[in-house]
PDB file of C-alpha atoms in Angstrom:
ATOM      1  CA  MET A   1      -0.799   7.052   6.749  1.00 46.00           C
ATOM      2  CA  SER A   2      -0.990   3.168   6.590  1.00 51.00           C
ATOM      3  CA  HIS A   3      -4.054   3.023   4.799  1.00 64.00           C
ATOM      4  CA  LEU A   4      -4.409   6.023   2.584  1.00 80.00           C
ATOM      5  CA  ARG A   5      -7.135   4.985  -0.132  1.00 89.00           C
ATOM      6  CA  ILE A   6      -5.848   4.003  -3.514  1.00 93.00           C
ATOM      7  CA  PRO A   7      -7.907   6.004  -6.066  1.00 92.00           C
ATOM      8  CA  ALA A   8     -10.875   3.896  -7.387  1.00 92.00           C
ATOM      9  CA  ASN A   9      -9.764   4.261 -10.823  1.00 93.00           C
ATOM     10  CA  TRP A  10      -6.366   2.732 -10.186  1.00 95.00           C
ATOM     11  CA  THR A  11      -5.387  -0.484 -11.210  1.00 94.00           C
ATOM     12  CA  ILE A  12      -2.695  -3.084 -10.347  1.00 95.00           C
ATOM     13  CA  GLN A  13       0.319  -2.756 -12.740  1.00 93.00           C
ATOM     14  CA  ARG A  14       2.533  -5.584 -11.195  1.00 94.00           C
ATOM     15  CA  SER A  15       2.703  -7.735  -8.359  1.00 96.00           C
ATOM     16  CA  THR A  16       5.779  -9.222  -6.628  1.00 96.00           C
ATOM     17  CA  PRO A  17       6.350 -12.763  -5.650  1.00 97.00           C
ATOM     18  CA  PHE A  18       5.673 -13.718  -1.925  1.00 97.00           C
ATOM     19  CA  PHE A  19       8.777 -12.796  -0.070  1.00 98.00           C
ATOM     20  CA  THR A  20      10.062 -14.348   3.316  1.00 98.00           C
ATOM     21  CA  LYS A  21      12.904 -13.225   5.557  1.00 97.00           C
ATOM     22  CA  ASP A  22      15.233 -15.282   3.227  1.00 97.00           C
ATOM     23  CA  THR A  23      14.006 -13.911  -0.183  1.00 97.00           C
ATOM     24  CA  VAL A  24      13.224 -10.236   0.633  1.00 97.00           C
ATOM     25  CA  PRO A  25      15.241  -7.966  -1.498  1.00 96.00           C
ATOM     26  CA  ALA A  26      17.552  -5.964   0.382  1.00 95.00           C
ATOM     27  CA  ALA A  27      16.385  -2.714  -1.096  1.00 94.00           C
ATOM     28  CA  LEU A  28      13.078  -3.321   0.897  1.00 96.00           C
ATOM     29  CA  LEU A  29      14.807  -3.273   4.069  1.00 96.00           C
ATOM     30  CA  SER A  30      16.370  -0.010   3.841  1.00 95.00           C
ATOM     31  CA  HIS A  31      15.422   3.510   2.522  1.00 94.00           C
ATOM     32  CA  HIS A  32      13.274   3.506  -0.638  1.00 94.00           C
ATOM     33  CA  ASN A  33      10.004   4.808  -1.970  1.00 93.00           C
ATOM     34  CA  THR A  34       7.412   4.146  -4.581  1.00 92.00           C
ATOM     35  CA  ALA A  35       7.732   6.281  -7.848  1.00 92.00           C
ATOM     36  CA  ALA A  36       5.745   9.121  -8.700  1.00 93.00           C
ATOM     37  CA  GLY A  37       1.956   8.117  -9.644  1.00 94.00           C
ATOM     38  CA  VAL A  38       2.357   4.539  -7.817  1.00 95.00           C
ATOM     39  CA  PHE A  39       0.777   3.536  -4.724  1.00 95.00           C
ATOM     40  CA  GLY A  40       2.364   0.211  -3.060  1.00 96.00           C
ATOM     41  CA  GLN A  41       0.180  -2.357  -1.281  1.00 97.00           C
ATOM     42  CA  LEU A  42       1.956  -4.570   1.169  1.00 97.00           C
ATOM     43  CA  CYS A  43       0.033  -7.669   1.849  1.00 97.00           C
ATOM     44  CA  VAL A  44       0.912  -9.976   4.764  1.00 98.00           C
ATOM     45  CA  MET A  45      -0.064 -13.768   4.415  1.00 98.00           C
ATOM     46  CA  GLU A  46       1.681 -14.860   7.403  1.00 98.00           C
ATOM     47  CA  GLY A  47       3.858 -13.438  10.349  1.00 98.00           C
ATOM     48  CA  SER A  48       4.305  -9.747  10.564  1.00 98.00           C
ATOM     49  CA  VAL A  49       5.819  -7.045   8.935  1.00 98.00           C
ATOM     50  CA  THR A  50       6.583  -3.461  10.489  1.00 98.00           C
ATOM     51  CA  TYR A  51       6.567  -0.526   8.155  1.00 97.00           C
ATOM     52  CA  PHE A  52       8.758   2.455   8.942  1.00 97.00           C
ATOM     53  CA  GLY A  53       7.813   5.833   7.090  1.00 96.00           C
ATOM     54  CA  PHE A  54       9.980   8.851   6.669  1.00 96.00           C
ATOM     55  CA  PRO A  55       9.443  12.292   5.690  1.00 95.00           C
ATOM     56  CA  ASP A  56      12.347  12.455   3.360  1.00 94.00           C
ATOM     57  CA  LYS A  57      15.381  10.309   2.269  1.00 92.00           C
ATOM     58  CA  ASP A  58      17.800  11.470   4.713  1.00 94.00           C
ATOM     59  CA  THR A  59      15.864  11.250   7.786  1.00 95.00           C
ATOM     60  CA  LEU A  60      16.678   8.166   9.941  1.00 92.00           C
ATOM     61  CA  GLU A  61      14.081   8.462  12.654  1.00 96.00           C
ATOM     62  CA  PRO A  62      10.661   7.366  11.606  1.00 97.00           C
ATOM     63  CA  GLU A  63       7.940   9.802  11.689  1.00 96.00           C
ATOM     64  CA  LEU A  64       5.522   6.319  11.282  1.00 95.00           C
ATOM     65  CA  VAL A  65       5.482   3.064  12.628  1.00 96.00           C
ATOM     66  CA  VAL A  66       2.841   0.344  11.540  1.00 95.00           C
ATOM     67  CA  THR A  67       2.976  -3.298  12.124  1.00 97.00           C
ATOM     68  CA  ILE A  68       0.957  -5.155   9.813  1.00 97.00           C
ATOM     69  CA  ASP A  69      -0.144  -8.689  10.748  1.00 98.00           C
ATOM     70  CA  ALA A  70      -1.176 -11.644   8.965  1.00 98.00           C
ATOM     71  CA  GLY A  71      -4.375 -11.028   7.023  1.00 97.00           C
ATOM     72  CA  GLN A  72      -3.971  -7.457   7.055  1.00 97.00           C
ATOM     73  CA  PHE A  73      -2.563  -4.760   4.342  1.00 95.00           C
ATOM     74  CA  ALA A  74      -1.290  -1.242   4.271  1.00 94.00           C
ATOM     75  CA  THR A  75      -0.488   1.256   1.631  1.00 95.00           C
ATOM     76  CA  SER A  76       2.387   3.299   0.784  1.00 94.00           C
ATOM     77  CA  PRO A  77       1.465   6.501  -1.264  1.00 94.00           C
ATOM     78  CA  PRO A  78       3.513   7.750  -4.224  1.00 94.00           C
ATOM     79  CA  GLN A  79       7.137   8.888  -3.461  1.00 94.00           C
ATOM     80  CA  TYR A  80       6.739   8.403   0.480  1.00 95.00           C
ATOM     81  CA  TRP A  81      10.157   7.285   1.957  1.00 96.00           C
ATOM     82  CA  HIS A  82       9.966   3.924   3.986  1.00 96.00           C
ATOM     83  CA  ARG A  83      11.695   0.513   4.817  1.00 97.00           C
ATOM     84  CA  ILE A  84      10.564  -2.582   6.249  1.00 98.00           C
ATOM     85  CA  GLU A  85      11.449  -5.313   8.849  1.00 98.00           C
ATOM     86  CA  LEU A  86      10.054  -8.827   8.986  1.00 98.00           C
ATOM     87  CA  SER A  87       9.362 -11.235  11.559  1.00 98.00           C
ATOM     88  CA  ASP A  88      10.914 -14.730  11.123  1.00 98.00           C
ATOM     89  CA  ASP A  89       8.031 -16.319   9.992  1.00 98.00           C
ATOM     90  CA  ALA A  90       6.799 -13.415   7.620  1.00 98.00           C
ATOM     91  CA  GLN A  91       5.446 -13.982   4.131  1.00 98.00           C
ATOM     92  CA  PHE A  92       3.989 -11.120   2.006  1.00 98.00           C
ATOM     93  CA  ASN A  93       3.960  -9.459  -1.451  1.00 98.00           C
ATOM     94  CA  ILE A  94       3.494  -6.029  -2.679  1.00 97.00           C
ATOM     95  CA  ASN A  95       1.033  -4.782  -5.327  1.00 97.00           C
ATOM     96  CA  PHE A  96       1.818  -1.771  -7.359  1.00 95.00           C
ATOM     97  CA  TRP A  97      -1.057   0.262  -8.380  1.00 96.00           C
ATOM     98  CA  SER A  98      -1.370   3.334 -10.767  1.00 94.00           C
ATOM     99  CA  ASP A  99      -3.835   5.407 -12.890  1.00 92.00           C
ATOM    100  CA  LYS A 100      -1.882   4.460 -16.251  1.00 85.00           C
ATOM    101  CA  ASP A 101       0.074   1.485 -17.657  1.00 83.00           C
ATOM    102  CA  LYS A 102       3.644   1.777 -16.435  1.00 80.00           C
ATOM    103  CA  GLY A 103       5.100  -0.652 -18.861  1.00 80.00           C
ATOM    104  CA  ASP A 104       8.676  -1.191 -17.888  1.00 81.00           C
ATOM    105  CA  GLU A 105       8.886   1.871 -16.007  1.00 80.00           C
ATOM    106  CA  LYS A 106      10.831   1.519 -12.717  1.00 81.00           C
ATOM    107  CA  LEU A 107       8.151   1.444  -9.624  1.00 82.00           C
ATOM    108  CA  VAL A 108      10.597   1.792  -6.597  1.00 84.00           C
ATOM    109  CA  ASN A 109      13.337   4.235  -6.092  1.00 82.00           C
ATOM    110  CA  THR A 110      16.237   3.580  -4.019  1.00 82.00           C
ATOM    111  CA  GLN A 111      18.647   5.600  -2.188  1.00 71.00           C
TER     112      GLN A 111
END
């Protein structure tokens, strides 16, 4: 699940700034998912980020745990529930990919 291929015809719609443990939005640390038709690509520049995947919004026990180290990335498919944890020295950003212009549409859903 951590390396599902983003379709070749999709393009980056938006990218976040680089986040650290001090600047990461709280929503990323709790259950959330990417919107329909949106892949997330989490890119780690320093430290590590642990990705926890869940089969639905109510399940608390992850079905998938992936540690993404500096220089690596992982993808999160559309509408897949997940959350992350960061090492103290983590620095990362997220690219949001889609096959069509999302304009101002919401790219992430929270509980």
